[in-house]
Each structure stands twice: as C-alpha cells, then as structure tokens.
Amino acid sequence: MTKQTSVDPNKLGVVVATDCGSTTTKAIMFEKTADGWRSTSRGEAPTTVEKPVADVTIGAQNAFNELQEISGRKILQDSANGDSSPFIYRSNPEDTQGIDLYVSTSSAGGGLQMIVAGAVSSMTTESAERAALGAGAIVMDAISIDDGREQYERVSKIRHLRPDIILLSGGVDGGNVSLPLELAETILQADPRPRFGETLRLPVIYAGNSAIRDQAAEILASHFEFVPVTNVRPELERENLAPARDAIHELFLHHVMSHAPGYKKLLGWTPIPIEPTPAAFGYMVQTAAEEENMQIVAVDIGGATTDVFSVFKSHSNDESVFNRTVSANLGMSYSVANVLLEAGEAAVRRWLPFEISADEMRDRLRNKMIRPTSIPQTMEDLILEQAVCREALRLAFIHHKRLAVGLRGTQQRRTIAEAFSQSGQAQSLIDMRSLDLIIGSGGVLSHAPDRRSTAFMLLDSYEPIGVTRLAVDSIFMMPHLGVFSRIHPSAANQVFFRDCLIDLGTVIAPDISLKPGAKLLQVKLKDQTIVLKQGELLVHPLGEGEVLEVEIVPLHRRIDIGGGPGREIVRKVVGGKAGLILDGRGRPLDLSPDNSQNTRTVRSWYEIFGIGI
Amino acid sequence: MARAYTPGLDVKASTTVQRRRELPLPGTSLVAVGDHVEADTPVLSAELPGDMDILRVADRMGFDPADVLEGMKVKVGDNVSSGQLVCELKTFFGLFTSRLETHRGGTVEFFTEANAHLGIRQPSIPLEVHAYISGTVTEVEEGKSVLIETDAALIQGIFGVGGERIGTVHSLDVARDHLVRDKDIEKIAASESGGLRNAVLVGGSHFDIGALNAAADAGAAAVVTGSIDAQTLRSFVGHDIGVSITGDENVPLTLIITEGFGSLPIAVRVEELSKQLHGKLASVNGATQVRAGAMRPELIVPHNNSAVRAATKTPQGLEPGARIRVIRVPFFGQLGTVTNLPSAPERIETGAKVRVLQVALDSGENAVVPRANVELIQE
C-alpha cells in the first residue's frame, strides 16, 4: 500500500471520515483520547447525488451537522464559504473546536464499474480482473479470446454495458501480438459509451504487451481516452498489478468522480484522494492483518453484491497477499432471488429448522426483492433470510477462492509450471487452517437481532478449520477506518479492534470427518476438559473481553488442528457474544440438501446456540 | 433522515406526470418548449454508430500481414461501397492476381499493420426517441433530452417486465381475487368488436400462463394484475428473474403486477380507477429498478385536465387514520388503518428492537407491525 499524502499523522487529534454510499452518507468522528484513538460519534443523512439535489456535498453537510449535534463539538463554520471546506480546522491540539483532518470514501451511483479484457482467461484476463477488483471496482464482464463466446456476442455485451473504465490486457511483453490487438478491435467494434457524461471519452487503460502499445493506440486513441501503463503480466510467471491499479484510481478520481454531481467540491475538502468504498474496506483488512500479524477473511454482504477480502501468507515466500472479489448478484435484497437461483432451492432449504413449500419460499424471497427495505417480523422469516445469507456467503467464498490464486501487485515470481496451472482451487491461497479471523459485515450479519446467529451463519458458510476467531463490523465503520489507515494505520487499527469489531467468539474445528460418535479432540480449558465427538456441536460460555488459554489434543492421528497431523497445540482463544464453539460436525460439513433429517438436525443446532425458534 | 416507512405506490386519478426522454448519445432535439406532443411523436433523434466489419485481409488472402501492405487499395477515413476492392496482390511474377472485396459498405475506421485487419464501420443507424406520453414539452436540453409534462391518471405497479407500450385501457369485469385463465381472455376478445388488439387489460388477482399467452395472441399491449407466482413468470419470460432490474425482456406484452408475488387480489383503488379509465389511451412501461433512484412500472393516462388535479387530496403522511398495506409476513398483503404510532422502539418476535405501528386490519384483527413493513396507500 502506498500512501499519497503529506499529512503528519502525529499531529492529528480529531478526524472526520465519511462514506458517501448509494443511499446514505455516514460521518464518523475519530478522536485521540487519554485511552488512545476511539470512535466517538456518528451522524448520517441521505445521500444527495441524485436529482433533484444532485450535489453530494449537501448530504455530506447534513451528516456533518448531525455529527456536530451528537458530538457536542463545534466542527463547522457558521456560514458557508463558497466551495471551500465547511470545517473549522484546529491550529493547536488544545483547541476544543474544530478538526484536524477530513477524509472520505464513496460508492454513490453504484461505485466504480469496469470491463476487463485479456487474451487468455486464466492468464492475462485473470491478472486484469485482480487489478480491477483490488482497485475497488465491480467487474461487469471479463472478456477473453477463449471465453467461449462468439465475437458478435462479445461485441454486443460490451456495447450493452456502460462501464466507467475498460482495462485491456493481453500478451506478455514481446509476446503475442494478434490477440491483444484483436481485443482492441473488439472494443472499437462495440464502441461502448461511458456511464456518466454522454460527451466524455471512455477511458481504456492498456496494460498488455508493451511492444504493441502504439498499435493499440492507433486502434483505440481516436475513440477513447487511451491510457497506456506497464503490462499487468510482463512475463508469464510475473504479475505487476500496481501500475494498472494506480491508473484506475487516478481515472476514478479525475474522470469518473469529478463528473459525478458535487464531487469536485468534495474532492477539494480532503487532502487525500477519495477512495472507492470497497478499496477502503480492503485497506482496513490489510492494515489489521499487517499490524496484528494475522491472516484474515472479511466479507461485506449487501443488498446487491457480496465482497470478499482476504489476506493470507503466500506459500512460497511468506509474504502477505491481499485479494478481493465481488460476487455481483449475490445479495440480500435486490438480488436475493438470484441467490436462490444460483444455490438452488434445496441448498437454501437445508439450513431451515422448519418445513416450507418451494412456492412459499420463492414468493417470499421475491417479495423481499421488490420491497428491499422491509424487515423480518417473525423468527421463521428471519431464519429464511439467514439461510439465504449462508448460501450467498458460501457461493461468494467459492468465487473468491477461484480468483485468490495470484500474486500480489508487487513484482514476484512463480515457476512457469505454476503459472500454467494457476486456475482451479488447487492453487488457491486460501488456507483455512492458518486463518486467524473471519469478519462479517453488512446488514444481515451486522444487524442480526441475536449476535449468536451471526456467529452461526459465519460458521456454517465458511466451515473454519483449526482455531478461528469470529467478529462482526458493528456499524459499517471499516471503509472510514480504511481511508483513515492511509494516513495513520496504527490509530485506525486501534479503533478497529476497540470500537468497530464486536467479538463473536472463537471456533475450534477439526479438519476431517470420522465415523459418527468417534472422538475427535480433547480440549483442556482452565478447569474443565471437553472431549469433542464426531457430529457434535458444543458452545462453551466465554464472554466478550475474556481470553482463555486452551490445550487442544487431536484424538486421531490424521486430525491437524494447526500443529500438524495428530499434534496438540496450545492457543489463547478470545470470547464473544457466542462464546467458544467446538464444531465436530465434520469437514466438509455434510448437510446434504436431500436429507430428510436436516430439519431436526438444524433445529438441534439452533438449540445448542441458544437461539429460540 | 430517511423515512422509516415506504411511501407507497401512486394510484391517482390525477397528478402531474413528468417524463424525461433521453438519447444515449448526443443527437438532435425535434421539439421545442411549449410544443404539444402525442405519445408516438418523435422528440429526439440520433445516429447510432453502425456495426463494424473486420476484414482479416492477410488471413483471407492467404498471405503474411507484412506482404499485403503494398496491395492495400483503401486507407483509414475512406468511404467504401459494397463489393469495392480493398486489396490486390500479384503473385508468380504477375501471372496470378489475388483480390479482396468488401461485403458491405461503410467507412474505413482502422487498419492494423501487425495483423492486417481492416475495420469498416457500416453507416450509422438512425434512432428516434418518442414522447411516450402525450403532453407539453417543458424543457429541452439541446441534443440530449426533453421533458414532457402532463396531467394524468397514474397507476404504479410494484414489479413489471417488458418495455414501453401504448394501448387502450380495458378494465376486466372480473372479481379482484379472480384467477384469469385463457378462457376468460378468449371470451372477452370475442365480445369486443375490435378484439383486444393494443388493449391494456387491468384486473384480477393474477393471470395464469395460458391467459398471458392468450392475451398476447389477441394482440394485447399490456396486462396489469394483482400478482404473479414465480413459476408463471418464468414461463412467460423464458427464464428466472433473480435481480430486480427489468424492462428489456423480449416478451410479447408488458406485464405489471400491483401487489407482489403469490396470489393477491388487485387493490380496490386500482380496480376502481381502471374502471374510470376504461377505453382511454394509456402509456405503460414494465421497467422496474428497485435500487437507489427506484423505478417502478407504470400506467399513465394523460387527460390534460388540471381541474381534476386541484380536487385531489394532498398525500397523507404516516399518522393515525392513514391507510396502509402490510408488505411482509405474517400479515402480508393485508390492508388496514393506523391506530397508533408509539415513538419508542419496541421488541418484535425476531428480537430486533424497531419502530412499530399499531394497525386495525380490515380483517378485523389488531396488529403491531414494524414501520418498515408497511406501505402508505396514496388515495
């Protein structure tokens, strides 16, 4: 992560951060207190990027006003001063009025939407996709010569979509000539229009074979804003994503955001670039992983999409690798019916502790789709939504594992053999056994009436192995903290673990399945020893803020709980809303959609978690 | 702050309707402010870029790309006609001649020397945008958009498929909870002198797939009904709809549902208004987009009579006495009257603490429901 500012973090004491979302602008104040950095107040107001207001700063000002009112701290000037910043800035740390820094993220207007193109889907297209996703974009389509589509289908698809930016890759440096040029021709054939501003020229970032950069420019430059950068795949065994990502950020700020209503003014209020919301969320995940030396999976499940972020250590060189994926039509409201279609009705139904007809389930979820702001009133309805959530999380994680195979955006090497076989799960960087923390975010997880059910959903969807801590982002503060972390990572990290995350507990789970009733683990707690058997799910009370040292002894030579097959480990486990969860249900979790016993089984799990149904 | 309830869909005998008509790319405005337009009046036009043919010159002629350069007869910017010679090469000491001609005419947009690909853009395709509703042009953004305004009756649906269509309102003489079948449609079509061509059929709790097909076969422009089940929708559209963005489906008629998925009677106020509108020309659009900047399907009947609008009641807020519809189980689809709005959040069955309201349902039952789970009925 590169920092792009000259702000001195040591001089900061009061910071305001906003996230200008599609519907709501959320403002949060971070303050340096005697107790360290804390999140002290929060205000929000409807986002005003749409007509009739069509000026994002109006919604932001309303959120600042609420923040000022709630915090009791005067942060705004009494009268507006043209387009200049509305804030009072402190001249010394003793001032009781004003702030030191304002930062912001934005996903208003649907966020950053891109098309990526590459010669071969598992090679250059995948590299381009990783570059775009890492920059916080939604990838509307990934075009490649081997994507199985006819040329006219590709042209028609590109023409139909209205992206903010196209990223074109293809060919290593000095390598293939015809395929990248053919892709450039395909883009010209389609001649897509930018999403905003009919008269703007759509930016096309060229990050393919550098030897034919001029020829690509000849094809594209007359119709598009042609932006050449270093190849995302300069060699077969080397990926270099940073230049393309930087170009995406630059274009996002100066070509996309500056044309969105009011953003020019907003850009002038903050000394550091406004980040796309998912990019900022990702920065916070990376900061936490770095500061705490953790391996993390975080998920943000929204109404339309599910974003998955991960930081794992590379198998080859122990360096942390960050990955982000967006599953575009897996969400809990606008695309809830699509989860049902992609997962299948039986897959959703298997998580239900009650019977429901297929027609009833379909119609209920479609009614949620068309009335997205309604909330479950009955337990049955809530559990149905949570069943859909499990499947959305599971599918999005499968998607993530498929893409989280590459190298980080800095220059690294892998063997040619590895490069050729990079597709498929075998090469996934996701190592569940070494995963330390799973973070859930998004309404269905963050606002679940009973936090234990959030732990239960994360447990079922991710099937953690070994010892894994579970937490939830309490109020969607991660984007704010992510953009703040660009200036002051340790302060952002302090607030993250103290005010943003709510601990749900820790899961201990063996990595295999044995015969029902077979002994799996012996877990020695402070004053108690528990033997976990195959098929069992146990919840041991361990409250928030409690930390316990446990000794875990595998009772079968094949079980690897983190120390190697059959080897015992000693770990400190963190308590939370659910407690210490011992999951002996087996990996993979066998809950066949066709099993008529599921209803009873799932009901017993709810009882174990203490969730009334 | 955002409202804690859904404002509800409009069902109004008279309101001012504005519809902005936009071009996807810069073009020409065909009307001026103050002009009166009919629904089918063209108001904007543009030239869409034509498709592009890519001639793989070297591949087609069987030469290396470098070898064809000397034989190229056209260059970037040239206008070419169908059958025009683009490349001619002589081989075997001039004994043989290879020629390549265009399939279609257009403008040469690029020639890539590295692979000898020639891009010929076909002539542009004229695009006209129609007014969609009859009314008066109140704003013109030259070459980009126009705004049309009219006083009209408006019925908004909750979900629809299919795009803009113009037709005549035909209020079905069936009960609100009637399941409309193909025999109903055939009977109605037979009883009408002009059949159901361009009819906008309104009524019933839902149409089965036979009825939808029969309506399409009879030439109906649209169907507006209470509800639809997922299976029928799939059969009608040809695929499942998983995301609530619609309007581009290739369907023979536009379908609008007013209440939701399942089997729900069409609302009394929709039925009553459709009876008043019977025989009048309507503009309908099934396009639905539930995300921010929500777009709901609609039926608009312009009347250009502002006197009717003056008599219309001001919309009521969520307050005791307000009429609402519950949009979530366990009271899904039921109508009622708000009796109390407790200010403090209350705990509901799920354990969530939310703002609620008390409602006297028309069924006689008194219920407590989250405010997020009701829609105001705008009479």
PDB file of C-alpha atoms in Angstrom, chain A residues 22-24 44-46 50-51 66 110 151 155 159-160 162 177-178 181-182 185-191 193 198-199 212 215 218-219 222-223 304-305 329 333-339 341 359-360 362-364 366-382 385 447 449-450, chain B residues 1-2 6 9 20 22-26 49-54 56 109-115 117 121 125 144 158-159 228-231 233 240-244 248 257-263 290-293 296 325 327-332 348-352 354 368-370 372-373 375:
ATOM      1  CA  SER A  22     -25.715   4.960  -2.684  1.00  0.00           C
ATOM      2  CA  THR A  23     -28.454   5.804  -0.209  1.00  0.00           C
ATOM      3  CA  THR A  24     -26.839   7.114   2.990  1.00  0.00           C
ATOM      4  CA  GLU A  44     -25.848  10.212   8.894  1.00  0.00           C
ATOM      5  CA  ALA A  45     -28.060  11.715   6.221  1.00  0.00           C
ATOM      6  CA  PRO A  46     -29.491  10.631   2.878  1.00  0.00           C
ATOM      7  CA  GLU A  50     -29.449  12.028  -7.477  1.00  0.00           C
ATOM      8  CA  LYS A  51     -31.796  14.655  -8.848  1.00  0.00           C
ATOM      9  CA  GLU A  66     -25.789  15.673  12.751  1.00  0.00           C
ATOM     10  CA  GLY A 110     -23.220   2.236  -7.920  1.00  0.00           C
ATOM     11  CA  GLN A 151     -17.146 -12.428 -31.481  1.00  0.00           C
ATOM     12  CA  VAL A 155     -19.274  -7.009 -29.139  1.00  0.00           C
ATOM     13  CA  ARG A 159     -21.857  -2.330 -26.300  1.00  0.00           C
ATOM     14  CA  HIS A 160     -24.737  -3.046 -23.948  1.00  0.00           C
ATOM     15  CA  ARG A 162     -21.862   1.214 -19.846  1.00  0.00           C
ATOM     16  CA  VAL A 177       0.648  -9.519 -30.935  1.00  0.00           C
ATOM     17  CA  SER A 178      -2.551 -10.541 -32.632  1.00  0.00           C
ATOM     18  CA  LEU A 181      -4.905  -6.142 -30.997  1.00  0.00           C
ATOM     19  CA  GLU A 182      -7.962  -8.252 -31.725  1.00  0.00           C
ATOM     20  CA  GLU A 185     -10.553  -4.078 -32.300  1.00  0.00           C
ATOM     21  CA  THR A 186     -13.390  -5.758 -30.430  1.00  0.00           C
ATOM     22  CA  ILE A 187     -13.653  -2.769 -28.092  1.00  0.00           C
ATOM     23  CA  LEU A 188     -13.668  -0.397 -31.043  1.00  0.00           C
ATOM     24  CA  GLN A 189     -16.265  -2.517 -32.795  1.00  0.00           C
ATOM     25  CA  ALA A 190     -18.522  -2.294 -29.777  1.00  0.00           C
ATOM     26  CA  ASP A 191     -17.822   1.419 -29.243  1.00  0.00           C
ATOM     27  CA  ARG A 193     -20.472   4.673 -24.103  1.00  0.00           C
ATOM     28  CA  GLU A 198     -22.520  11.373 -22.924  1.00  0.00           C
ATOM     29  CA  THR A 199     -19.828  13.598 -24.368  1.00  0.00           C
ATOM     30  CA  ILE A 212       2.423  -3.162 -29.454  1.00  0.00           C
ATOM     31  CA  GLN A 215      -0.546  -0.136 -32.480  1.00  0.00           C
ATOM     32  CA  GLU A 218      -3.698   3.576 -33.247  1.00  0.00           C
ATOM     33  CA  ILE A 219      -6.837   1.471 -32.993  1.00  0.00           C
ATOM     34  CA  SER A 222      -9.321   8.220 -31.787  1.00  0.00           C
ATOM     35  CA  HIS A 223     -12.445   6.974 -29.969  1.00  0.00           C
ATOM     36  CA  ALA A 304     -26.999  -6.472  -4.386  1.00  0.00           C
ATOM     37  CA  THR A 305     -23.463  -7.803  -4.059  1.00  0.00           C
ATOM     38  CA  ASN A 329     -25.547 -10.740  -7.996  1.00  0.00           C
ATOM     39  CA  SER A 333     -32.412  -7.732  -1.207  1.00  0.00           C
ATOM     40  CA  TYR A 334     -32.142  -6.594  -4.840  1.00  0.00           C
ATOM     41  CA  SER A 335     -30.542  -9.876  -5.839  1.00  0.00           C
ATOM     42  CA  VAL A 336     -31.883 -12.181  -3.103  1.00  0.00           C
ATOM     43  CA  ALA A 337     -33.863 -14.210  -5.635  1.00  0.00           C
ATOM     44  CA  ASN A 338     -30.676 -14.740  -7.612  1.00  0.00           C
ATOM     45  CA  VAL A 339     -29.060 -16.436  -4.602  1.00  0.00           C
ATOM     46  CA  LEU A 341     -31.363 -19.474  -8.382  1.00  0.00           C
ATOM     47  CA  ASP A 359     -43.635 -21.935  -3.815  1.00  0.00           C
ATOM     48  CA  GLU A 360     -43.863 -20.146  -0.494  1.00  0.00           C
ATOM     49  CA  ARG A 362     -39.809 -18.450  -3.866  1.00  0.00           C
ATOM     50  CA  ASP A 363     -42.610 -15.940  -3.475  1.00  0.00           C
ATOM     51  CA  ARG A 364     -41.416 -14.692  -0.086  1.00  0.00           C
ATOM     52  CA  ARG A 366     -39.157 -12.350  -4.495  1.00  0.00           C
ATOM     53  CA  ASN A 367     -41.330 -10.114  -2.365  1.00  0.00           C
ATOM     54  CA  LYS A 368     -38.209  -9.201  -0.409  1.00  0.00           C
ATOM     55  CA  MET A 369     -36.504  -8.456  -3.732  1.00  0.00           C
ATOM     56  CA  ILE A 370     -39.144  -5.933  -4.776  1.00  0.00           C
ATOM     57  CA  ARG A 371     -39.564  -4.418  -1.289  1.00  0.00           C
ATOM     58  CA  PRO A 372     -35.950  -4.397  -0.139  1.00  0.00           C
ATOM     59  CA  THR A 373     -36.363  -2.175   2.907  1.00  0.00           C
ATOM     60  CA  SER A 374     -38.832  -4.473   4.669  1.00  0.00           C
ATOM     61  CA  ILE A 375     -37.521  -6.459   7.652  1.00  0.00           C
ATOM     62  CA  PRO A 376     -38.358  -9.914   9.009  1.00  0.00           C
ATOM     63  CA  GLN A 377     -41.032  -9.734  11.687  1.00  0.00           C
ATOM     64  CA  THR A 378     -41.254 -13.429  12.540  1.00  0.00           C
ATOM     65  CA  MET A 379     -38.462 -15.806  13.563  1.00  0.00           C
ATOM     66  CA  GLU A 380     -39.371 -18.034  10.642  1.00  0.00           C
ATOM     67  CA  ASP A 381     -38.903 -15.184   8.188  1.00  0.00           C
ATOM     68  CA  LEU A 382     -35.629 -14.145   9.820  1.00  0.00           C
ATOM     69  CA  GLU A 385     -33.208 -14.795   5.243  1.00  0.00           C
ATOM     70  CA  HIS A 447     -27.825  -6.134  12.407  1.00  0.00           C
ATOM     71  CA  PRO A 449     -31.070  -9.304  16.343  1.00  0.00           C
ATOM     72  CA  ASP A 450     -29.097 -12.032  18.106  1.00  0.00           C
TER      73      ASP A 450
ATOM     74  CA  MET B   1     -33.283  11.411   7.865  1.00  0.00           C
ATOM     75  CA  ALA B   2     -34.668   8.682   5.669  1.00  0.00           C
ATOM     76  CA  THR B   6     -42.289   3.085   2.395  1.00  0.00           C
ATOM     77  CA  LEU B   9     -47.067   3.362  -4.800  1.00  0.00           C
ATOM     78  CA  ARG B  20     -37.654  12.838 -19.275  1.00  0.00           C
ATOM     79  CA  GLU B  22     -33.077  10.972 -23.237  1.00  0.00           C
ATOM     80  CA  LEU B  23     -30.706   9.997 -26.002  1.00  0.00           C
ATOM     81  CA  PRO B  24     -27.910   7.517 -25.277  1.00  0.00           C
ATOM     82  CA  LEU B  25     -25.508   9.773 -27.221  1.00  0.00           C
ATOM     83  CA  PRO B  26     -25.626  13.354 -28.497  1.00  0.00           C
ATOM     84  CA  PRO B  49     -22.714   4.066 -34.734  1.00  0.00           C
ATOM     85  CA  GLY B  50     -23.179   1.246 -37.188  1.00  0.00           C
ATOM     86  CA  ASP B  51     -21.792  -2.245 -36.675  1.00  0.00           C
ATOM     87  CA  MET B  52     -18.227  -2.827 -37.677  1.00  0.00           C
ATOM     88  CA  ASP B  53     -16.975  -5.455 -40.094  1.00  0.00           C
ATOM     89  CA  ILE B  54     -13.426  -6.584 -39.532  1.00  0.00           C
ATOM     90  CA  ARG B  56      -8.867 -10.144 -41.835  1.00  0.00           C
ATOM     91  CA  GLU B 109     -12.024   3.137 -39.331  1.00  0.00           C
ATOM     92  CA  PHE B 110      -8.727   1.365 -38.782  1.00  0.00           C
ATOM     93  CA  PHE B 111      -6.107  -0.749 -40.433  1.00  0.00           C
ATOM     94  CA  THR B 112      -3.687  -2.622 -38.183  1.00  0.00           C
ATOM     95  CA  GLU B 113      -0.445  -3.391 -39.935  1.00  0.00           C
ATOM     96  CA  ALA B 114       0.622  -6.036 -37.413  1.00  0.00           C
ATOM     97  CA  ASN B 115      -2.218  -8.384 -38.322  1.00  0.00           C
ATOM     98  CA  HIS B 117      -7.055  -6.310 -40.010  1.00  0.00           C
ATOM     99  CA  ARG B 121     -17.809   0.819 -39.863  1.00  0.00           C
ATOM    100  CA  ILE B 125     -28.338   3.636 -37.629  1.00  0.00           C
ATOM    101  CA  LYS B 144     -29.678  15.341 -25.154  1.00  0.00           C
ATOM    102  CA  ILE B 158     -44.609  -2.974  -7.730  1.00  0.00           C
ATOM    103  CA  PHE B 159     -42.926  -5.088 -10.395  1.00  0.00           C
ATOM    104  CA  ILE B 228     -47.852 -13.419 -10.223  1.00  0.00           C
ATOM    105  CA  ASP B 229     -46.186 -16.565  -8.992  1.00  0.00           C
ATOM    106  CA  ALA B 230     -42.555 -17.320  -9.725  1.00  0.00           C
ATOM    107  CA  GLN B 231     -43.373 -20.303 -11.956  1.00  0.00           C
ATOM    108  CA  LEU B 233     -43.252 -15.504 -14.516  1.00  0.00           C
ATOM    109  CA  ASP B 240     -35.910 -16.862 -13.981  1.00  0.00           C
ATOM    110  CA  ILE B 241     -35.511 -13.282 -12.852  1.00  0.00           C
ATOM    111  CA  GLY B 242     -33.094 -13.121  -9.932  1.00  0.00           C
ATOM    112  CA  VAL B 243     -32.306  -9.412  -9.841  1.00  0.00           C
ATOM    113  CA  SER B 244     -34.903  -6.687  -9.721  1.00  0.00           C
ATOM    114  CA  ASP B 248     -35.564  -5.218 -21.533  1.00  0.00           C
ATOM    115  CA  ILE B 257     -48.212  -6.501 -11.066  1.00  0.00           C
ATOM    116  CA  THR B 258     -49.509  -4.137  -8.426  1.00  0.00           C
ATOM    117  CA  GLU B 259     -49.328  -6.131  -5.182  1.00  0.00           C
ATOM    118  CA  GLY B 260     -46.494  -8.661  -5.209  1.00  0.00           C
ATOM    119  CA  PHE B 261     -45.547 -12.305  -5.742  1.00  0.00           C
ATOM    120  CA  GLY B 262     -48.004 -15.056  -4.848  1.00  0.00           C
ATOM    121  CA  SER B 263     -51.744 -14.787  -5.332  1.00  0.00           C
ATOM    122  CA  VAL B 290     -35.562  -1.306  -7.138  1.00  0.00           C
ATOM    123  CA  ARG B 291     -32.145   0.151  -6.288  1.00  0.00           C
ATOM    124  CA  ALA B 292     -31.405   3.785  -5.439  1.00  0.00           C
ATOM    125  CA  GLY B 293     -33.317   6.047  -7.814  1.00  0.00           C
ATOM    126  CA  ARG B 296     -41.485   1.250 -10.744  1.00  0.00           C
ATOM    127  CA  ARG B 325     -50.832  -2.133   3.356  1.00  0.00           C
ATOM    128  CA  ILE B 327     -45.767  -5.846   2.889  1.00  0.00           C
ATOM    129  CA  ARG B 328     -44.261  -8.667   4.929  1.00  0.00           C
ATOM    130  CA  VAL B 329     -45.434 -11.841   6.658  1.00  0.00           C
ATOM    131  CA  PRO B 330     -47.278 -12.605   8.910  1.00  0.00           C
ATOM    132  CA  PHE B 331     -49.801 -10.022   7.645  1.00  0.00           C
ATOM    133  CA  PHE B 332     -48.507  -9.785   4.076  1.00  0.00           C
ATOM    134  CA  ILE B 348     -40.563  -7.759  17.881  1.00  0.00           C
ATOM    135  CA  GLU B 349     -40.611 -11.574  17.628  1.00  0.00           C
ATOM    136  CA  THR B 350     -37.192 -11.771  15.982  1.00  0.00           C
ATOM    137  CA  GLY B 351     -35.648  -9.962  18.945  1.00  0.00           C
ATOM    138  CA  ALA B 352     -34.950  -6.811  16.946  1.00  0.00           C
ATOM    139  CA  VAL B 354     -37.551  -1.394  15.900  1.00  0.00           C
ATOM    140  CA  VAL B 368     -48.377  -4.479  15.637  1.00  0.00           C
ATOM    141  CA  VAL B 369     -46.002  -4.315  12.689  1.00  0.00           C
ATOM    142  CA  PRO B 370     -42.607  -2.691  12.025  1.00  0.00           C
ATOM    143  CA  ALA B 372     -40.525  -0.634   7.649  1.00  0.00           C
ATOM    144  CA  ASN B 373     -43.099  -3.281   6.730  1.00  0.00           C
ATOM    145  CA  GLU B 375     -46.717   0.972   2.563  1.00  0.00           C
TER     146      GLU B 375
END
